[in-house]
Amino acid sequence: MGELTIICGHYGTGKTNFAINRAIDAAINGKKVTLTDMDVVNPYFTSSEYADILREKGVRVISPTFAFTNIDIPALPASMYSIFDSEDDVIIDAGGDDVGATVLGRFSGEIRERGYEMLYVTNMYRPMISDPEDSVRVLRSIEDVCGLKATAVVNNSHIKEFTDAPAITGSLRYAKEVSRLAGIPLLCSTAPRRLIGELPEDECFYPVDVYVQTVWEKEGSKW
Amino acid sequence: MPEKVLMKGNEALAEAAIMAGCRHFFGYPITPQTELAAHMSKRMPKVGGVYLQAESEVAAVNMVLGASAAGVRAMTSSSSPGISLKSEGLSYLAGSDLPALIVNVQRAGPGLGGIQPSQADYWQATRASGHGDFKMLVFAPSTVQEMIDLVADAFSLGDEYRMPAMILSDGLLGQMMEPVVMDDTKRTEVPERPWAVSGHGNKREHNIVNSLYIDPPNLEAILKERYEKYERIKEKEQRCEEYRTDDAEIVLVAYGASARISRSAVDAARKEGIKAGLIRPITLWPYPEKAISSRMATAKAFLCVEMSTGQMVDDVRLIVNGKRPVSFYGRTGGMIPTPAEVLNEIKKMNGGI
């Protein structure tokens, strides 16, 4: 049976972009992988919106029943349960904050039984969690509602197109403090692929591509 | 220089309101504006403010009216169907000469419509936000940073002119994340409100905040006076941004998220040698008539781009007044036009010039 990884965190930290990267990387490495979008609280910029790219790369995608439609009904399809019998590596992209993670609670028994990693994604440049203590408070509220414990921190500190090497290295101390206060290891810091060469070699960086974009960003325009 | 942070449009609107001295928020949940209210619910208690989820949109807007009459900076936010419910209160606010900030994070309509982004409330915002003769100041940000700046302006101009002001956003801008600078030095002062009904301690005549006028001649006189004020605002407060319009033969007109899509299309058209430019209205009322009029010097044709079946295009046609062709391209129902689609429209027009 493959690994089950839950991606959780404050909303707007980049959970979805990280989840998409993990899924595509696993598929490229020959793994069978399922990405499960469990975000039923925020209808925009969810991983379901990127299902076409994911499927093209060989990733199986399970979406909420009404994802990417004009209605706001937080319903999950029966196929969600297939992740507990699947041999695939499974990535669960949870919704933001405690409200987004609440739905995980419904599956917590099955998740615990199968065994899981839960990665807490944090971003120093998000004002509500720019203080490590605030970030850990959000983490605890997520754990409380879903009944699952985070196993590692992922530092996804970025400021979109203004992300440069100093912005990332400047977040390492923050990330380590979040990890220390939370009592769980720092798994890695993410970095846009173009910056990997400029970053210190003695830290762990995970190269990411930017998938979560607006229509004009997709055509190369920042404004 | 404060550092850049990453904010979602909706939370930036909320945080900017707090920075502008607003301590009274009354709302009711609706997608896609919910993060605004959610952010307020977390932040207001920390800054000594009031966050109140009312029993309905109608209740929320009337709480705003009461708070504003009592002399404090107050606001509410909603998305399209919720704004329709607030329309009675908007009319009462205007009829009582009360400032207040109303945020509309537009979604598709009519009716329940849908939760995806839209710009189909332009007419409602600029023509008929409620019953009776009145106007609101209407601002249309197109970046998260601009949301922050326009919230401050909407509050202070609302106070200056004693009238409600609206930020007309949309689901796309509300939900997207962008780097912003929250510049604390731009913190606005809440001005004295000598007209407020906040207790007079028998030291002055009591104030009256009211929209009922028993004498028709009296009401007519007040409305005329208010419309003279509106004329002064039209003269003084029109705002827009122009992009590559200097020699533009095809002038796009678009606001909000559509302006960002149009701007990409203008760049793409320029690469193909087409002289395209963009006028982006920042105030929708007062509408930037002067900029569009003066652009007729070079423009051979105008193209309006909206996430609607064509609403703002009416204002462009009124200004252009038949002297140039005015085309329209829009997607609606929660669909977002792409830069490629807009470029295609520009090319069609270019062939026709």
XYZ file of C-alpha atoms in Angstrom:
576
model
C 0.000 0.000 0.000
C 1.315 3.464 -0.944
C 1.853 6.410 1.346
C -0.960 8.669 2.509
C 0.033 12.310 2.862
C -2.268 15.060 4.090
C -1.428 18.653 3.198
C -2.961 21.131 5.642
C -2.385 24.730 6.729
C -3.676 28.283 6.952
C -5.580 29.314 3.829
C -3.488 31.038 1.174
C -0.183 29.465 2.235
C 0.156 27.550 -1.029
C -1.100 24.129 0.057
C -2.686 23.404 -3.305
C 0.363 24.389 -5.325
C 2.540 22.213 -3.092
C 0.107 19.290 -3.327
C 0.072 19.528 -7.136
C 3.879 19.560 -7.237
C 4.138 16.530 -4.943
C 1.602 14.619 -7.023
C 3.240 15.404 -10.350
C 6.728 14.613 -9.018
C 5.513 11.251 -7.717
C 3.908 10.478 -11.088
C 7.092 11.472 -12.948
C 9.010 9.083 -10.683
C 6.807 6.267 -11.869
C 4.519 6.074 -8.859
C 0.787 5.615 -9.105
C -0.645 8.599 -7.303
C -4.089 9.944 -6.403
C -4.643 13.576 -5.465
C -7.745 14.067 -3.372
C -9.150 17.591 -3.197
C -10.923 17.849 0.149
C -11.321 21.620 0.062
C -15.045 22.191 0.316
C -14.883 25.578 2.053
C -13.210 27.601 -0.649
C -14.566 27.263 -4.161
C -11.727 29.040 -6.005
C -8.134 28.057 -6.818
C -8.559 24.478 -5.576
C -6.631 21.502 -6.974
C -9.752 20.358 -8.870
C -9.301 23.428 -11.053
C -5.997 21.917 -12.212
C -7.356 18.389 -12.767
C -6.600 18.503 -16.505
C -2.879 19.205 -15.986
C -2.737 16.570 -13.247
C -4.452 13.874 -15.314
C -2.214 14.660 -18.263
C 0.760 13.856 -16.008
C -0.854 10.604 -14.943
C -2.260 11.696 -11.586
C -5.678 10.395 -10.600
C -7.818 13.229 -9.199
C -10.787 12.955 -6.857
C -12.774 16.168 -6.469
C -15.653 17.317 -4.288
C -18.975 16.619 -6.008
C -19.634 20.224 -7.024
C -16.045 21.430 -7.423
C -15.516 24.217 -9.913
C -19.236 24.697 -10.488
C -21.547 27.570 -9.675
C -22.873 26.129 -6.429
C -21.463 26.082 -2.964
C -22.473 22.676 -1.571
C -19.793 20.960 0.519
C -20.427 17.417 -0.694
C -17.837 14.690 -1.200
C -18.324 11.815 -3.665
C -18.422 8.181 -2.542
C -15.180 7.695 -4.502
C -13.381 9.496 -1.672
C -13.532 6.201 0.212
C -11.568 4.492 -2.575
C -8.374 6.065 -1.237
C -8.499 3.697 1.720
C -8.361 0.545 -0.464
C -6.104 2.034 -3.114
C -2.544 0.808 -3.653
C -1.681 4.298 -4.915
C 0.262 6.939 -3.082
C -2.489 9.264 -1.889
C -2.197 13.007 -1.323
C -5.060 14.786 0.429
C -5.257 18.540 -0.221
C -7.243 19.797 2.785
C -9.098 23.109 2.962
C -7.595 26.088 4.785
C -7.512 26.609 8.542
C -9.578 24.591 11.013
C -12.791 25.166 9.031
C -11.221 23.599 5.951
C -9.727 20.686 7.884
C -12.976 19.818 9.666
C -14.024 17.492 6.850
C -10.900 15.377 7.463
C -12.369 14.462 10.830
C -15.006 12.337 9.116
C -12.238 10.098 7.720
C -9.872 10.250 10.693
C -10.527 6.646 11.736
C -9.763 5.275 8.255
C -6.775 7.599 7.920
C -5.279 6.482 11.239
C -5.851 2.856 10.328
C -4.094 3.222 7.011
C -1.212 5.268 8.489
C -0.431 8.803 7.373
C 1.919 11.718 7.156
C 0.347 15.120 7.774
C 2.363 18.035 6.457
C 1.632 21.457 7.907
C 2.337 24.116 5.282
C 3.321 27.546 6.573
C 4.271 30.824 4.908
C 5.995 33.647 6.793
C 4.651 36.213 4.323
C 1.023 35.548 5.287
C 0.182 38.221 7.882
C -1.988 36.051 10.149
C 0.770 33.441 10.606
C 3.916 35.550 10.212
C 4.592 35.019 13.901
C 5.668 31.394 14.567
C 3.415 31.244 17.633
C 0.382 32.279 15.581
C 1.289 29.671 12.972
C 1.444 26.938 15.595
C -1.892 28.121 17.004
C -3.440 27.590 13.555
C -1.790 24.151 13.402
C -3.250 23.171 16.793
C -6.736 24.332 15.762
C -6.460 22.172 12.623
C -5.349 19.143 14.660
C -8.186 19.677 17.122
C -10.944 19.613 14.513
C -9.641 16.687 12.444
C -8.325 14.498 15.233
C -5.045 13.924 13.403
C -1.540 15.114 14.277
C 0.826 16.891 11.933
C 4.052 14.952 11.418
C 6.215 17.619 9.774
C 6.328 21.274 8.750
C 6.734 22.412 5.144
C 8.055 25.936 4.788
C 6.309 27.390 1.734
C 7.253 31.010 2.462
C 6.920 33.000 -0.743
C 5.599 36.326 -2.045
C 4.592 35.228 -5.520
C 6.644 36.952 -8.220
C 8.686 38.818 -5.610
C 10.082 35.559 -4.258
C 13.862 35.657 -4.508
C 16.660 33.749 -2.754
C 16.889 36.235 0.173
C 13.099 35.986 0.693
C 13.453 32.224 1.069
C 16.627 32.144 3.171
C 15.087 34.931 5.274
C 12.252 32.572 6.160
C 14.399 29.654 7.366
C 14.724 30.886 10.921
C 10.928 31.377 11.044
C 10.330 27.868 9.677
C 12.700 26.310 12.206
C 10.957 28.166 15.016
C 7.548 26.899 13.842
C 8.992 23.381 13.767
C 10.549 23.767 17.252
C 7.366 25.169 18.811
C 5.222 22.512 17.116
C 7.592 19.751 18.211
C 7.774 18.204 14.742
C 10.585 18.247 12.153
C 10.922 20.715 9.291
C 10.629 18.494 6.220
C 11.782 21.037 3.644
C 11.437 24.588 2.344
C 9.968 25.039 -1.101
C 11.657 27.165 -3.746
C 10.787 28.059 -7.318
C 12.901 25.828 -9.545
C 14.731 28.850 -11.015
C 16.150 29.767 -7.580
C 17.471 26.386 -6.447
C 21.043 27.151 -7.549
C 21.144 30.332 -5.452
C 20.198 28.669 -2.170
C 22.476 27.278 0.567
C 23.425 23.634 0.008
C 23.209 22.607 3.643
C 19.429 23.188 3.837
C 16.704 21.039 2.321
C 14.824 22.693 -0.542
C 11.998 21.259 -2.595
C 11.850 22.713 -6.109
C 8.339 23.725 -7.162
C 6.640 24.988 -10.297
C 3.787 27.486 -10.084
C 0.537 25.900 -11.197
C -1.977 27.971 -9.232
C -2.393 31.086 -11.375
C -4.932 33.551 -12.756
C -5.828 33.605 -16.455
C -3.545 36.551 -17.128
C -0.638 35.037 -15.176
C -0.994 31.896 -17.286
C -0.300 34.066 -20.336
C 2.840 35.504 -18.758
C 1.454 38.832 -17.539
C 2.045 39.800 -13.926
C -0.091 42.887 -13.728
C 9.350 51.064 3.874
C 7.053 48.325 5.171
C 7.690 44.897 3.742
C 5.580 43.024 1.275
C 3.164 40.434 2.541
C 0.931 38.018 0.688
C -2.775 38.723 1.006
C -6.012 37.505 -0.417
C -8.215 40.236 -1.914
C -11.011 39.738 0.597
C -8.764 39.835 3.637
C -6.914 42.879 2.256
C -10.248 44.713 2.019
C -10.941 43.857 5.660
C -7.484 44.763 6.924
C -7.507 48.036 4.969
C -10.817 48.979 6.579
C -9.331 48.385 10.024
C -6.331 50.500 9.019
C -8.747 53.234 7.928
C -10.198 53.375 11.427
C -13.301 51.251 10.847
C -14.226 49.472 14.071
C -17.797 48.491 13.226
C -18.493 45.654 10.817
C -21.926 44.150 10.307
C -22.398 41.329 7.846
C -23.921 38.093 6.794
C -22.038 35.218 5.107
C -22.120 34.646 1.370
C -19.647 33.227 -1.127
C -17.338 34.607 -2.543
C -16.932 37.391 0.048
C -16.890 35.199 3.154
C -13.161 35.584 3.934
C -13.768 39.313 4.432
C -16.259 38.697 7.232
C -14.199 35.792 8.585
C -11.118 38.011 8.764
C -13.114 40.725 10.526
C -14.404 38.215 13.058
C -10.823 37.342 13.982
C -9.337 40.834 13.877
C -12.047 43.145 15.274
C -11.886 41.769 18.825
C -8.102 42.302 18.777
C -8.405 45.993 17.874
C -11.303 46.815 20.191
C -13.826 46.777 17.373
C -17.215 45.208 16.789
C -17.825 42.277 14.461
C -21.438 41.317 14.317
C -23.009 38.649 12.175
C -26.547 39.905 11.774
C -29.614 37.739 11.250
C -29.848 38.843 7.624
C -28.386 41.233 5.060
C -31.247 43.663 5.677
C -30.443 43.729 9.381
C -26.718 44.154 8.711
C -27.117 47.190 6.465
C -29.486 48.840 8.916
C -26.964 48.281 11.705
C -24.463 50.087 9.482
C -26.972 52.927 9.156
C -27.390 53.144 12.917
C -23.657 53.027 13.590
C -22.934 55.672 10.971
C -25.686 57.942 12.332
C -24.053 57.590 15.745
C -20.844 58.935 14.222
C -18.555 55.930 13.716
C -16.950 54.485 10.617
C -19.010 51.450 9.676
C -19.115 48.949 6.868
C -20.767 45.848 5.503
C -19.838 43.426 2.766
C -21.668 40.908 0.669
C -21.879 39.320 -2.753
C -24.443 40.059 -5.421
C -27.706 38.514 -4.092
C -26.857 39.870 -0.648
C -26.356 43.363 -2.057
C -29.840 43.203 -3.571
C -31.163 42.546 -0.087
C -29.202 45.514 1.224
C -30.647 47.859 -1.377
C -33.296 49.275 0.927
C -30.655 50.243 3.481
C -28.432 51.771 0.798
C -31.267 54.040 -0.238
C -31.900 55.040 3.395
C -28.180 55.738 3.905
C -28.110 58.003 0.854
C -31.391 59.648 1.835
C -30.003 60.345 5.300
C -26.678 61.711 3.961
C -24.735 59.053 5.826
C -21.270 57.793 4.917
C -20.663 54.037 4.986
C -18.609 51.501 3.090
C -20.352 48.716 1.226
C -18.271 46.014 -0.429
C -19.721 43.899 -3.223
C -17.600 40.898 -4.207
C -19.619 40.140 -7.308
C -20.739 36.682 -8.321
C -22.924 35.507 -11.180
C -26.614 36.400 -11.290
C -29.501 36.872 -11.675
C -31.197 35.174 -8.756
C -28.893 32.775 -6.979
C -26.892 32.690 -10.208
C -23.650 31.146 -9.113
C -20.588 31.562 -6.962
C -18.058 32.132 -9.726
C -16.889 35.704 -10.506
C -18.941 38.238 -12.404
C -19.288 41.945 -13.125
C -23.003 41.922 -13.745
C -23.855 44.299 -10.879
C -22.491 47.385 -12.649
C -25.927 48.776 -13.368
C -27.027 48.041 -9.824
C -23.987 49.831 -8.370
C -24.091 52.869 -10.636
C -27.768 53.231 -11.562
C -30.131 51.552 -9.165
C -28.654 50.471 -5.856
C -32.014 51.162 -4.266
C -35.194 53.173 -4.790
C -35.228 56.921 -5.304
C -32.913 59.561 -6.765
C -29.444 58.959 -5.401
C -25.875 58.019 -6.198
C -23.092 56.214 -4.404
C -19.387 56.642 -4.903
C -18.291 53.441 -6.663
C -14.666 52.294 -6.761
C -13.342 49.423 -8.859
C -9.962 48.090 -7.725
C -8.082 45.763 -10.056
C -5.263 44.598 -7.800
C -5.141 43.559 -4.167
C -2.877 46.538 -3.461
C -5.384 48.894 -5.025
C -8.131 47.425 -2.843
C -6.185 48.596 0.186
C -5.741 52.090 -1.186
C -9.326 52.459 -2.382
C -10.854 51.329 0.907
C -9.162 54.303 2.592
C -10.339 56.637 -0.179
C -13.885 55.286 -0.081
C -14.088 55.966 3.637
C -12.611 59.451 3.489
C -14.531 60.610 0.406
C -17.699 59.140 1.869
C -17.105 61.283 4.928
C -16.211 64.349 2.898
C -19.378 64.143 0.801
C -21.558 62.482 3.441
C -22.678 59.622 1.230
C -22.295 55.857 1.005
C -19.392 54.465 -1.008
C -19.092 51.068 -2.632
C -16.090 48.948 -3.510
C -17.183 46.907 -6.526
C -14.924 43.880 -6.525
C -15.514 40.415 -7.932
C -14.947 36.832 -6.882
C -11.706 36.530 -8.792
C -10.091 39.603 -7.192
C -11.543 38.676 -3.821
C -10.139 35.161 -3.861
C -6.749 35.721 -5.464
C -3.507 36.212 -3.566
C -1.068 39.015 -4.313
C 1.941 40.636 -2.683
C 0.955 43.910 -1.016
C 2.372 46.573 1.232
C 0.199 47.500 4.194
C 1.490 51.034 4.632
C 0.664 52.118 8.156
C 1.698 55.690 7.457
C -1.346 55.965 5.199
C -3.639 55.340 8.173
C -6.538 57.742 7.718
C -8.063 59.853 10.434
C -11.744 59.536 11.163
C -12.968 63.136 10.904
C -15.271 64.846 13.373
C -18.918 64.292 12.557
C -20.757 67.295 14.009
C -24.013 65.972 12.500
C -23.918 62.670 14.387
C -26.688 61.664 16.784
C -24.365 60.743 19.601
C -25.727 62.701 22.547
C -25.662 66.475 22.984
C -25.623 66.814 26.783
C -28.021 69.764 26.493
C -25.092 71.803 25.177
C -26.358 72.175 21.608
C -29.443 71.654 19.482
C -30.148 67.989 18.886
C -29.181 66.551 15.512
C -31.627 64.712 13.286
C -30.635 61.918 10.894
C -33.610 61.054 8.777
C -34.771 60.356 5.243
C -38.446 61.229 5.691
C -39.523 64.708 4.586
C -43.137 65.586 5.184
C -43.255 68.567 2.813
C -42.804 67.694 -0.882
C -41.216 71.103 -1.702
C -38.760 70.567 1.112
C -37.834 67.083 -0.142
C -37.454 68.389 -3.684
C -35.143 71.152 -2.478
C -33.007 68.670 -0.547
C -32.771 66.357 -3.556
C -31.760 69.267 -5.785
C -29.086 70.248 -3.326
C -27.851 66.656 -3.195
C -27.707 66.515 -6.987
C -25.667 69.737 -7.033
C -23.238 67.935 -4.758
C -23.217 64.996 -7.190
C -22.316 67.421 -10.004
C -19.370 68.729 -7.980
C -18.237 65.143 -7.397
C -18.503 64.380 -11.116
C -16.307 67.383 -11.805
C -13.696 66.565 -9.208
C -13.493 62.845 -8.481
C -13.326 61.000 -11.817
C -10.466 58.533 -11.813
C -8.999 56.120 -14.290
C -5.720 54.637 -15.414
C -4.599 54.691 -19.013
C -2.265 52.099 -20.483
C -0.557 52.482 -23.877
C -3.299 54.831 -25.044
C -1.112 57.669 -26.377
C -1.405 56.584 -30.008
C -4.074 53.923 -29.522
C -6.469 53.374 -32.388
C -8.361 50.589 -30.653
C -9.138 51.669 -27.106
C -10.265 48.965 -24.695
C -12.341 50.015 -21.693
C -12.448 47.574 -18.784
C -12.450 47.634 -15.001
C -11.487 45.242 -12.218
C -10.382 41.736 -13.192
C -11.461 42.340 -16.809
C -8.961 45.201 -16.976
C -6.133 42.845 -16.098
C -7.201 40.422 -18.810
C -7.553 43.319 -21.264
C -4.137 44.643 -20.386
C -2.563 41.306 -21.319
C -4.538 41.421 -24.570
C -3.302 44.979 -25.305
C 0.318 43.817 -24.890
C -0.320 40.858 -27.171
C -1.961 43.120 -29.793
C 0.945 45.581 -29.669
C 3.340 42.686 -30.349
C 1.398 42.072 -33.536
C 1.667 45.729 -34.524
C -1.896 46.696 -33.606
C -2.147 50.070 -31.878
C -4.258 49.052 -28.904
C -4.573 50.728 -25.513
C -6.627 50.450 -22.341
C -8.644 52.875 -20.254
C -9.321 51.358 -16.851
C -12.017 53.214 -14.901
C -11.143 53.322 -11.187
C -14.283 55.237 -10.244
C -17.404 53.784 -11.845
C -19.430 56.596 -10.371
C -18.441 59.255 -11.105
C -17.561 57.664 -14.445
C -14.284 58.866 -16.064
C -16.060 60.659 -18.904
C -13.306 63.171 -19.471
C -10.641 60.546 -20.168
C -12.823 58.679 -22.641
C -13.863 61.908 -24.408
C -10.301 63.082 -24.810
C -9.173 59.682 -26.089
C -11.456 60.090 -29.100
C -8.642 62.164 -30.644
C -6.701 59.011 -31.584
C -9.280 56.262 -31.138
C -10.871 54.802 -34.229
C -12.965 52.388 -32.178
C -13.675 51.347 -28.598
C -13.986 47.848 -27.162
C -15.589 47.236 -23.776
C -14.651 44.022 -21.983
C -16.752 42.863 -19.050
C -17.798 39.757 -17.166
C -21.432 40.472 -18.019
C -23.651 40.629 -21.093
C -22.716 44.306 -21.468
C -23.454 46.945 -18.838
C -20.614 49.456 -18.547
C -20.596 49.597 -22.344
C -23.727 51.791 -22.000
C -21.665 54.497 -20.303
C -18.996 54.340 -22.988
C -21.672 54.622 -25.694
C -23.236 57.632 -23.931
C -19.885 59.423 -23.943
C -18.802 58.413 -27.443
C -22.307 59.358 -28.596
C -22.141 57.611 -31.965
C -18.948 59.341 -33.080
C -16.965 56.085 -33.032
C -18.003 52.437 -33.137
C -18.193 50.865 -29.671
C -17.946 47.067 -29.533
C -18.449 44.740 -26.637
C -16.899 41.442 -25.605
C -17.980 39.662 -22.471
C -18.323 36.344 -20.744
C -20.954 35.841 -18.116
C -22.515 33.306 -15.745
C -19.244 32.887 -13.849
C -17.066 32.498 -16.951
C -13.899 34.562 -17.223
C -12.726 35.932 -20.565
C -9.175 34.970 -21.512
C -6.561 37.363 -22.915
C -6.572 35.260 -26.103
C -10.316 35.755 -26.589
C -9.955 39.517 -26.109
C -7.017 39.615 -28.532
C -9.200 37.847 -31.065
C -11.841 40.600 -30.707
C -9.172 43.273 -31.158
C -7.989 41.561 -34.329
C -11.531 41.367 -35.698
C -11.926 45.099 -35.091
C -8.529 45.853 -36.591
C -9.615 44.152 -39.790
C -12.686 46.347 -39.853
C -11.001 49.703 -39.433
